[in-house]
Amino acid sequence: MPDLFRGRIGGVAGQIGSIAVTLFGLLILTFVIGRVMPTDPVRAIVGEDATREVYETVYRQLGLDRPMWEQFFVYLKDVATFDFGTSVRTGQPVLNDILYVLPATIELATFAIIFGAGLGIPLGVMAAVHKDRWPDHLIRVFSLSGHSMPIFWTGMIALLVFYAQLGWVGGSGRMSQFYIGLIPEKTNFLLIDSVLAKEWDVFRSALNHIVLPASLLGYSSSAYITRMTRSFMLDQLGQEYVTTARVKGLSNRQTIWRHAFGNIRVQLVTIIALAYGALLEGAVLIETVFAWPGFGQYLTSNLLIGDMNAVMTCVLVVGVIFIALNILSDLLYRIFDPRTR
């Protein structure tokens, strides 16, 4: 028992150490990005017409006259105190900006991954079961279309058809203009805030507006999930235990979903986590098409004007998101696979 306890303590300590090393490497990466980007952070603040004296004053205030190692330690100290500087574009602390825009992207990506996984997993299983027959070919064409069609093009076509022509869904933005400012922003998650305020008209408007962009993002991610599910299932369906289960008289449904699918759940956790992370940091185009005030649009806007405080913080946030998703995946491994406990 003591050996088992020490083994678990050692495993936890090793995991914490791995996370710490990863975070430190991420901090080094973001610092280097901020220093090698072909933009002048001082010019982004003072403008092109500033005098030399003003330029040098701001240069010293930013600490850019110090040695690189000293700048890095100042950066570490600021990050440790959650001081990420002020955005040139908004004039607000970068952390406040991100806390405002990130919930919009989380809402969008969460709906998208639910749609993508709910569509992609059954299609992947069906394609594997009907390997090289017409359902398999049809599903692969469907998945390939979702992966290959440009998301900005499908977004504009979907807006034209489902919003402008049919009126089935809401248009751009997170809700109708009529409801803007109607509810207090407690969490910045619009659906949650509207429920807390018991403003059901706002909730319906928000839900109506998120359906289309989330569906398009979910369709795009479902292509990847479908292909990976099909690959995992084909590997399991070729195993001897599947043949044994069928010989014993188990139904096709039990063999596929209880046994074969049960053995790929752990692998799918990683796939879905990676897809979710990609949606959080890669929804720039769909946010642009739908005027969605989210994280991707915030990062792009600040990158274009050289607002390095915002860009560096956004890169750091993306890295932390993927680290958090890996930790969550590991926890889910332990739930789905007792052998890893």
mmCIF file of C-alpha atoms in Angstrom:
data_model
loop_
_atom_site.group_PDB
_atom_site.id
_atom_site.type_symbol
_atom_site.label_atom_id
_atom_site.label_comp_id
_atom_site.label_asym_id
_atom_site.label_seq_id
_atom_site.Cartn_x
_atom_site.Cartn_y
_atom_site.Cartn_z
ATOM 1 C CA MET A 1 0.000 0.000 0.000
ATOM 2 C CA PRO A 2 2.751 2.530 0.798
ATOM 3 C CA ASP A 3 4.418 1.705 -2.543
ATOM 4 C CA LEU A 4 1.113 2.240 -4.349
ATOM 5 C CA PHE A 5 0.595 5.542 -2.514
ATOM 6 C CA ARG A 6 4.113 6.696 -3.352
ATOM 7 C CA GLY A 7 3.549 5.693 -6.953
ATOM 8 C CA ARG A 8 0.407 7.803 -7.185
ATOM 9 C CA ILE A 9 2.097 10.767 -5.503
ATOM 10 C CA GLY A 10 4.982 10.428 -7.932
ATOM 11 C CA GLY A 11 2.583 10.297 -10.876
ATOM 12 C CA VAL A 12 0.764 13.444 -9.734
ATOM 13 C CA ALA A 13 4.058 15.248 -9.098
ATOM 14 C CA GLY A 14 5.303 14.245 -12.536
ATOM 15 C CA GLN A 15 2.141 15.535 -14.150
ATOM 16 C CA ILE A 16 2.356 18.853 -12.291
ATOM 17 C CA GLY A 17 5.999 19.167 -13.309
ATOM 18 C CA SER A 18 5.113 18.479 -16.945
ATOM 19 C CA ILE A 19 2.402 21.154 -16.860
ATOM 20 C CA ALA A 20 4.822 23.643 -15.271
ATOM 21 C CA VAL A 21 7.484 22.990 -17.923
ATOM 22 C CA THR A 22 4.900 23.335 -20.690
ATOM 23 C CA LEU A 23 3.618 26.622 -19.299
ATOM 24 C CA PHE A 24 7.155 27.961 -18.968
ATOM 25 C CA GLY A 25 7.900 26.986 -22.551
ATOM 26 C CA LEU A 26 4.677 28.677 -23.627
ATOM 27 C CA LEU A 27 5.722 31.873 -21.836
ATOM 28 C CA ILE A 28 9.077 31.808 -23.616
ATOM 29 C CA LEU A 29 7.286 31.294 -26.943
ATOM 30 C CA THR A 30 4.902 34.204 -26.440
ATOM 31 C CA PHE A 31 7.749 36.477 -25.330
ATOM 32 C CA VAL A 32 9.799 35.591 -28.406
ATOM 33 C CA ILE A 33 6.781 36.168 -30.658
ATOM 34 C CA GLY A 34 6.372 39.619 -29.157
ATOM 35 C CA ARG A 35 10.000 40.444 -29.912
ATOM 36 C CA VAL A 36 10.412 38.979 -33.415
ATOM 37 C CA MET A 37 7.136 40.171 -34.943
ATOM 38 C CA PRO A 38 7.852 42.718 -37.720
ATOM 39 C CA THR A 39 5.894 45.439 -35.947
ATOM 40 C CA ASP A 40 7.014 48.323 -33.779
ATOM 41 C CA PRO A 41 5.014 48.352 -30.530
ATOM 42 C CA VAL A 42 6.111 51.925 -29.855
ATOM 43 C CA ARG A 43 4.805 53.170 -33.218
ATOM 44 C CA ALA A 44 1.542 51.355 -32.561
ATOM 45 C CA ILE A 45 1.147 53.511 -29.436
ATOM 46 C CA VAL A 46 2.524 56.917 -30.463
ATOM 47 C CA GLY A 47 1.655 56.834 -34.161
ATOM 48 C CA GLU A 48 3.782 57.528 -37.222
ATOM 49 C CA ASP A 49 3.907 61.296 -36.732
ATOM 50 C CA ALA A 50 5.345 61.288 -33.213
ATOM 51 C CA THR A 51 8.607 63.121 -32.552
ATOM 52 C CA ARG A 52 11.835 61.340 -31.749
ATOM 53 C CA GLU A 53 11.698 62.498 -28.131
ATOM 54 C CA VAL A 54 8.197 61.082 -27.642
ATOM 55 C CA TYR A 55 9.239 57.836 -29.321
ATOM 56 C CA GLU A 56 12.266 57.391 -27.051
ATOM 57 C CA THR A 57 10.248 58.222 -23.939
ATOM 58 C CA VAL A 58 7.647 55.542 -24.690
ATOM 59 C CA TYR A 59 10.450 53.156 -25.705
ATOM 60 C CA ARG A 60 11.974 53.472 -22.240
ATOM 61 C CA GLN A 61 8.574 53.277 -20.513
ATOM 62 C CA LEU A 62 7.938 49.939 -22.198
ATOM 63 C CA GLY A 63 11.306 48.697 -20.932
ATOM 64 C CA LEU A 64 12.601 47.993 -24.436
ATOM 65 C CA ASP A 65 15.927 49.639 -23.613
ATOM 66 C CA ARG A 66 16.687 46.917 -21.051
ATOM 67 C CA PRO A 67 18.588 43.683 -21.789
ATOM 68 C CA MET A 68 16.446 40.888 -23.238
ATOM 69 C CA TRP A 69 16.789 38.653 -20.190
ATOM 70 C CA GLU A 70 15.604 41.461 -17.937
ATOM 71 C CA GLN A 71 12.625 42.132 -20.202
ATOM 72 C CA PHE A 72 11.705 38.442 -19.960
ATOM 73 C CA PHE A 73 11.744 38.427 -16.156
ATOM 74 C CA VAL A 74 9.616 41.583 -16.106
ATOM 75 C CA TYR A 75 7.204 39.779 -18.452
ATOM 76 C CA LEU A 76 7.092 36.767 -16.105
ATOM 77 C CA LYS A 77 6.364 39.038 -13.142
ATOM 78 C CA ASP A 78 3.551 40.772 -15.017
ATOM 79 C CA VAL A 79 1.998 37.459 -16.081
ATOM 80 C CA ALA A 80 2.207 36.159 -12.505
ATOM 81 C CA THR A 81 0.175 39.179 -11.371
ATOM 82 C CA PHE A 82 -2.243 38.900 -14.341
ATOM 83 C CA ASP A 83 -0.991 42.189 -15.740
ATOM 84 C CA PHE A 84 -1.019 41.794 -19.524
ATOM 85 C CA GLY A 85 -0.829 45.467 -20.362
ATOM 86 C CA THR A 86 -3.282 47.765 -22.099
ATOM 87 C CA SER A 87 -4.676 47.262 -25.573
ATOM 88 C CA VAL A 88 -3.749 50.002 -28.021
ATOM 89 C CA ARG A 89 -6.942 49.515 -29.977
ATOM 90 C CA THR A 90 -9.480 49.566 -27.126
ATOM 91 C CA GLY A 91 -7.565 51.450 -24.434
ATOM 92 C CA GLN A 92 -8.684 48.815 -21.917
ATOM 93 C CA PRO A 93 -6.626 46.227 -19.999
ATOM 94 C CA VAL A 94 -6.081 43.265 -22.309
ATOM 95 C CA LEU A 95 -7.340 40.821 -19.666
ATOM 96 C CA ASN A 96 -10.658 42.693 -19.448
ATOM 97 C CA ASP A 97 -10.996 42.604 -23.237
ATOM 98 C CA ILE A 98 -10.381 38.856 -23.376
ATOM 99 C CA LEU A 99 -12.764 38.129 -20.514
ATOM 100 C CA TYR A 100 -15.381 40.030 -22.507
ATOM 101 C CA VAL A 101 -14.844 38.412 -25.947
ATOM 102 C CA LEU A 102 -13.858 34.851 -24.974
ATOM 103 C CA PRO A 103 -17.309 33.794 -23.662
ATOM 104 C CA ALA A 104 -18.838 34.585 -27.068
ATOM 105 C CA THR A 105 -16.388 32.193 -28.747
ATOM 106 C CA ILE A 106 -16.837 29.552 -26.026
ATOM 107 C CA GLU A 107 -20.603 29.610 -26.583
ATOM 108 C CA LEU A 108 -20.134 29.303 -30.333
ATOM 109 C CA ALA A 109 -17.506 26.558 -30.117
ATOM 110 C CA THR A 110 -19.459 24.570 -27.512
ATOM 111 C CA PHE A 111 -22.589 24.467 -29.651
ATOM 112 C CA ALA A 112 -20.417 23.620 -32.655
ATOM 113 C CA ILE A 113 -18.614 20.698 -30.997
ATOM 114 C CA ILE A 114 -21.902 19.275 -29.703
ATOM 115 C CA PHE A 115 -23.271 19.401 -33.234
ATOM 116 C CA GLY A 116 -20.020 18.115 -34.765
ATOM 117 C CA ALA A 117 -19.596 15.195 -32.364
ATOM 118 C CA GLY A 118 -23.307 14.357 -32.434
ATOM 119 C CA LEU A 119 -23.145 14.160 -36.220
ATOM 120 C CA GLY A 120 -19.622 12.870 -36.759
ATOM 121 C CA ILE A 121 -19.558 9.934 -34.333
ATOM 122 C CA PRO A 122 -22.700 8.127 -35.623
ATOM 123 C CA LEU A 123 -21.652 8.772 -39.230
ATOM 124 C CA GLY A 124 -18.165 7.413 -38.541
ATOM 125 C CA VAL A 125 -19.561 4.273 -36.934
ATOM 126 C CA MET A 126 -22.013 3.784 -39.798
ATOM 127 C CA ALA A 127 -19.252 4.235 -42.390
ATOM 128 C CA ALA A 128 -17.086 1.628 -40.651
ATOM 129 C CA VAL A 129 -19.937 -0.881 -40.366
ATOM 130 C CA HIS A 130 -20.753 -0.461 -44.073
ATOM 131 C CA LYS A 131 -17.143 -0.312 -45.247
ATOM 132 C CA ASP A 132 -16.751 0.090 -49.031
ATOM 133 C CA ARG A 133 -20.506 0.059 -49.616
ATOM 134 C CA TRP A 134 -22.721 2.936 -50.681
ATOM 135 C CA PRO A 135 -23.354 4.334 -47.146
ATOM 136 C CA ASP A 136 -19.594 4.474 -46.591
ATOM 137 C CA HIS A 137 -18.988 6.256 -49.915
ATOM 138 C CA LEU A 138 -21.828 8.710 -49.292
ATOM 139 C CA ILE A 139 -20.596 9.554 -45.789
ATOM 140 C CA ARG A 140 -17.046 10.064 -47.018
ATOM 141 C CA VAL A 141 -18.237 12.470 -49.718
ATOM 142 C CA PHE A 142 -20.313 14.308 -47.098
ATOM 143 C CA SER A 143 -17.306 14.552 -44.757
ATOM 144 C CA LEU A 144 -14.930 15.606 -47.506
ATOM 145 C CA SER A 145 -17.315 18.386 -48.509
ATOM 146 C CA GLY A 146 -17.420 19.737 -44.970
ATOM 147 C CA HIS A 147 -13.637 19.707 -44.755
ATOM 148 C CA SER A 148 -12.884 21.183 -48.169
ATOM 149 C CA MET A 149 -15.493 23.926 -48.614
ATOM 150 C CA PRO A 150 -14.218 27.350 -47.435
ATOM 151 C CA ILE A 151 -16.053 28.271 -44.260
ATOM 152 C CA PHE A 152 -16.434 31.930 -45.253
ATOM 153 C CA TRP A 153 -18.126 30.869 -48.514
ATOM 154 C CA THR A 154 -20.530 28.446 -46.824
ATOM 155 C CA GLY A 155 -21.229 31.125 -44.204
ATOM 156 C CA MET A 156 -22.234 33.722 -46.774
ATOM 157 C CA ILE A 157 -24.348 31.237 -48.762
ATOM 158 C CA ALA A 158 -26.050 30.025 -45.563
ATOM 159 C CA LEU A 159 -26.828 33.614 -44.537
ATOM 160 C CA LEU A 160 -28.293 34.313 -47.962
ATOM 161 C CA VAL A 161 -30.471 31.180 -47.971
ATOM 162 C CA PHE A 162 -31.511 30.543 -44.373
ATOM 163 C CA TYR A 163 -31.631 34.144 -43.123
ATOM 164 C CA ALA A 164 -32.293 36.446 -46.066
ATOM 165 C CA GLN A 165 -34.522 34.147 -48.125
ATOM 166 C CA LEU A 166 -36.169 31.720 -45.701
ATOM 167 C CA GLY A 167 -35.951 33.682 -42.437
ATOM 168 C CA TRP A 168 -35.424 30.515 -40.414
ATOM 169 C CA VAL A 169 -32.519 31.833 -38.324
ATOM 170 C CA GLY A 170 -31.105 35.111 -37.052
ATOM 171 C CA GLY A 171 -28.571 37.130 -39.002
ATOM 172 C CA SER A 172 -25.238 38.579 -37.923
ATOM 173 C CA GLY A 173 -24.284 39.332 -34.343
ATOM 174 C CA ARG A 174 -25.139 37.488 -31.134
ATOM 175 C CA MET A 175 -28.727 38.760 -30.943
ATOM 176 C CA SER A 176 -31.125 41.230 -32.544
ATOM 177 C CA GLN A 177 -30.173 44.909 -32.275
ATOM 178 C CA PHE A 178 -33.389 45.588 -30.371
ATOM 179 C CA TYR A 179 -32.192 43.580 -27.361
ATOM 180 C CA ILE A 180 -28.654 44.999 -27.060
ATOM 181 C CA GLY A 181 -28.090 46.441 -23.586
ATOM 182 C CA LEU A 182 -31.337 45.007 -22.261
ATOM 183 C CA ILE A 183 -29.801 42.495 -19.835
ATOM 184 C CA PRO A 184 -26.913 42.907 -17.355
ATOM 185 C CA GLU A 185 -23.681 41.234 -18.447
ATOM 186 C CA LYS A 186 -22.874 39.105 -15.419
ATOM 187 C CA THR A 187 -20.986 36.242 -17.075
ATOM 188 C CA ASN A 188 -20.708 37.566 -20.671
ATOM 189 C CA PHE A 189 -22.256 34.262 -21.759
ATOM 190 C CA LEU A 190 -25.317 35.692 -23.458
ATOM 191 C CA LEU A 191 -27.479 32.584 -23.153
ATOM 192 C CA ILE A 192 -26.679 32.240 -19.445
ATOM 193 C CA ASP A 193 -27.152 35.950 -18.724
ATOM 194 C CA SER A 194 -30.522 35.984 -20.477
ATOM 195 C CA VAL A 195 -31.680 33.006 -18.403
ATOM 196 C CA LEU A 196 -30.447 34.629 -15.178
ATOM 197 C CA ALA A 197 -32.338 37.797 -16.095
ATOM 198 C CA LYS A 198 -35.385 35.718 -17.105
ATOM 199 C CA GLU A 199 -35.483 37.569 -20.427
ATOM 200 C CA TRP A 200 -36.780 34.737 -22.565
ATOM 201 C CA ASP A 201 -37.147 36.865 -25.684
ATOM 202 C CA VAL A 202 -33.439 37.677 -25.492
ATOM 203 C CA PHE A 203 -32.658 33.989 -24.939
ATOM 204 C CA ARG A 204 -34.648 32.981 -28.004
ATOM 205 C CA SER A 205 -32.994 35.700 -30.066
ATOM 206 C CA ALA A 206 -29.521 34.599 -28.932
ATOM 207 C CA LEU A 207 -30.322 30.951 -29.637
ATOM 208 C CA ASN A 208 -31.721 31.895 -33.039
ATOM 209 C CA HIS A 209 -28.510 33.730 -33.910
ATOM 210 C CA ILE A 210 -26.084 31.039 -32.747
ATOM 211 C CA VAL A 211 -27.724 28.131 -34.598
ATOM 212 C CA LEU A 212 -26.387 28.895 -38.070
ATOM 213 C CA PRO A 213 -22.714 29.740 -37.341
ATOM 214 C CA ALA A 214 -22.464 26.903 -34.809
ATOM 215 C CA SER A 215 -23.947 24.432 -37.303
ATOM 216 C CA LEU A 216 -21.471 25.474 -39.994
ATOM 217 C CA LEU A 217 -18.527 25.197 -37.611
ATOM 218 C CA GLY A 218 -19.870 21.893 -36.317
ATOM 219 C CA TYR A 219 -20.228 20.542 -39.858
ATOM 220 C CA SER A 220 -16.618 21.481 -40.550
ATOM 221 C CA SER A 221 -15.351 19.746 -37.397
ATOM 222 C CA SER A 222 -17.627 16.726 -37.949
ATOM 223 C CA ALA A 223 -15.626 15.870 -41.060
ATOM 224 C CA TYR A 224 -12.512 15.282 -38.941
ATOM 225 C CA ILE A 225 -14.450 13.473 -36.206
ATOM 226 C CA THR A 226 -16.181 11.236 -38.763
ATOM 227 C CA ARG A 227 -12.919 10.191 -40.409
ATOM 228 C CA MET A 228 -11.210 9.404 -37.122
ATOM 229 C CA THR A 229 -14.236 7.513 -35.742
ATOM 230 C CA ARG A 230 -14.386 5.427 -38.918
ATOM 231 C CA SER A 231 -10.676 4.627 -38.658
ATOM 232 C CA PHE A 232 -10.900 3.640 -34.975
ATOM 233 C CA MET A 233 -14.007 1.513 -35.549
ATOM 234 C CA LEU A 234 -12.490 -0.325 -38.518
ATOM 235 C CA ASP A 235 -9.559 -1.306 -36.319
ATOM 236 C CA GLN A 236 -11.878 -2.617 -33.588
ATOM 237 C CA LEU A 237 -14.282 -4.419 -35.927
ATOM 238 C CA GLY A 238 -11.348 -6.456 -37.221
ATOM 239 C CA GLN A 239 -10.471 -7.740 -33.744
ATOM 240 C CA GLU A 240 -11.167 -11.303 -32.621
ATOM 241 C CA TYR A 241 -13.378 -10.297 -29.710
ATOM 242 C CA VAL A 242 -15.913 -8.817 -32.143
ATOM 243 C CA THR A 243 -16.075 -12.111 -34.039
ATOM 244 C CA THR A 244 -16.428 -13.971 -30.727
ATOM 245 C CA ALA A 245 -19.271 -11.689 -29.639
ATOM 246 C CA ARG A 246 -21.147 -12.367 -32.875
ATOM 247 C CA VAL A 247 -20.577 -16.124 -32.600
ATOM 248 C CA LYS A 248 -22.029 -16.006 -29.086
ATOM 249 C CA GLY A 249 -25.240 -14.593 -30.526
ATOM 250 C CA LEU A 250 -25.001 -10.954 -29.517
ATOM 251 C CA SER A 251 -26.998 -8.616 -31.705
ATOM 252 C CA ASN A 252 -25.264 -6.425 -34.227
ATOM 253 C CA ARG A 253 -26.230 -3.347 -32.205
ATOM 254 C CA GLN A 254 -24.744 -4.733 -28.986
ATOM 255 C CA THR A 255 -21.554 -5.840 -30.728
ATOM 256 C CA ILE A 256 -20.996 -2.484 -32.392
ATOM 257 C CA TRP A 257 -22.041 -0.016 -29.722
ATOM 258 C CA ARG A 258 -21.367 -1.847 -26.459
ATOM 259 C CA HIS A 259 -18.142 -3.632 -27.350
ATOM 260 C CA ALA A 260 -16.442 -2.078 -30.373
ATOM 261 C CA PHE A 261 -17.493 1.506 -29.707
ATOM 262 C CA GLY A 262 -16.785 1.123 -25.985
ATOM 263 C CA ASN A 263 -13.139 0.487 -26.816
ATOM 264 C CA ILE A 264 -12.689 3.681 -28.864
ATOM 265 C CA ARG A 265 -14.238 6.116 -26.390
ATOM 266 C CA VAL A 266 -10.860 6.985 -24.902
ATOM 267 C CA GLN A 267 -9.418 7.757 -28.340
ATOM 268 C CA LEU A 268 -12.436 9.868 -29.231
ATOM 269 C CA VAL A 269 -11.968 11.959 -26.090
ATOM 270 C CA THR A 270 -8.645 13.201 -27.478
ATOM 271 C CA ILE A 271 -10.091 13.810 -30.941
ATOM 272 C CA ILE A 272 -13.039 15.817 -29.614
ATOM 273 C CA ALA A 273 -10.812 17.797 -27.227
ATOM 274 C CA LEU A 274 -8.457 18.742 -30.073
ATOM 275 C CA ALA A 275 -11.379 19.636 -32.317
ATOM 276 C CA TYR A 276 -12.854 21.820 -29.584
ATOM 277 C CA GLY A 277 -9.550 23.599 -29.057
ATOM 278 C CA ALA A 278 -9.255 24.205 -32.790
ATOM 279 C CA LEU A 279 -12.747 25.718 -32.817
ATOM 280 C CA LEU A 280 -11.895 28.066 -29.959
ATOM 281 C CA GLU A 281 -8.822 29.497 -31.646
ATOM 282 C CA GLY A 282 -9.739 28.989 -35.280
ATOM 283 C CA ALA A 283 -13.236 30.463 -35.623
ATOM 284 C CA VAL A 284 -11.903 33.718 -37.089
ATOM 285 C CA LEU A 285 -13.545 33.456 -40.510
ATOM 286 C CA ILE A 286 -16.977 32.463 -39.256
ATOM 287 C CA GLU A 287 -16.846 35.212 -36.623
ATOM 288 C CA THR A 288 -15.984 37.706 -39.356
ATOM 289 C CA VAL A 289 -18.795 36.578 -41.677
ATOM 290 C CA PHE A 290 -21.378 36.637 -38.887
ATOM 291 C CA ALA A 291 -20.002 39.764 -37.143
ATOM 292 C CA TRP A 292 -19.567 37.625 -34.031
ATOM 293 C CA PRO A 293 -17.676 39.665 -31.398
ATOM 294 C CA GLY A 294 -15.489 36.801 -30.267
ATOM 295 C CA PHE A 295 -11.912 35.882 -29.451
ATOM 296 C CA GLY A 296 -10.839 35.139 -33.012
ATOM 297 C CA GLN A 297 -12.028 38.486 -34.321
ATOM 298 C CA TYR A 298 -10.339 40.260 -31.396
ATOM 299 C CA LEU A 299 -7.009 38.527 -32.109
ATOM 300 C CA THR A 300 -7.160 39.279 -35.834
ATOM 301 C CA SER A 301 -8.052 42.930 -35.347
ATOM 302 C CA ASN A 302 -5.168 43.509 -32.945
ATOM 303 C CA LEU A 303 -2.720 41.551 -35.062
ATOM 304 C CA LEU A 304 -3.447 43.774 -38.063
ATOM 305 C CA ILE A 305 -2.560 46.952 -36.142
ATOM 306 C CA GLY A 306 0.412 45.469 -34.296
ATOM 307 C CA ASP A 307 -1.079 45.566 -30.795
ATOM 308 C CA MET A 308 1.476 43.182 -29.316
ATOM 309 C CA ASN A 309 0.121 43.226 -25.758
ATOM 310 C CA ALA A 310 -3.154 41.814 -27.053
ATOM 311 C CA VAL A 311 -1.514 39.412 -29.525
ATOM 312 C CA MET A 312 0.898 37.940 -26.975
ATOM 313 C CA THR A 313 -1.888 37.487 -24.444
ATOM 314 C CA CYS A 314 -4.144 35.813 -27.020
ATOM 315 C CA VAL A 315 -1.367 33.376 -27.970
ATOM 316 C CA LEU A 316 -0.870 32.615 -24.279
ATOM 317 C CA VAL A 317 -4.604 32.053 -23.799
ATOM 318 C CA VAL A 318 -4.724 29.634 -26.743
ATOM 319 C CA GLY A 319 -1.829 27.652 -25.277
ATOM 320 C CA VAL A 320 -3.451 27.524 -21.834
ATOM 321 C CA ILE A 321 -6.707 26.337 -23.431
ATOM 322 C CA PHE A 322 -4.947 23.399 -25.097
ATOM 323 C CA ILE A 323 -3.109 22.524 -21.874
ATOM 324 C CA ALA A 324 -6.422 22.588 -19.988
ATOM 325 C CA LEU A 325 -8.049 20.386 -22.631
ATOM 326 C CA ASN A 326 -5.202 17.873 -22.355
ATOM 327 C CA ILE A 327 -5.662 17.760 -18.577
ATOM 328 C CA LEU A 328 -9.403 17.264 -19.042
ATOM 329 C CA SER A 329 -8.729 14.490 -21.565
ATOM 330 C CA ASP A 330 -6.473 12.763 -19.053
ATOM 331 C CA LEU A 331 -9.188 12.935 -16.393
ATOM 332 C CA LEU A 332 -11.740 11.488 -18.806
ATOM 333 C CA TYR A 333 -9.280 8.694 -19.670
ATOM 334 C CA ARG A 334 -9.372 7.634 -16.043
ATOM 335 C CA ILE A 335 -13.169 7.591 -16.078
ATOM 336 C CA PHE A 336 -13.557 5.641 -19.333
ATOM 337 C CA ASP A 337 -10.568 3.297 -18.923
ATOM 338 C CA PRO A 338 -10.066 1.864 -15.406
ATOM 339 C CA ARG A 339 -6.639 0.514 -16.452
ATOM 340 C CA THR A 340 -5.224 4.071 -16.378
ATOM 341 C CA ARG A 341 -6.274 4.751 -12.786
#
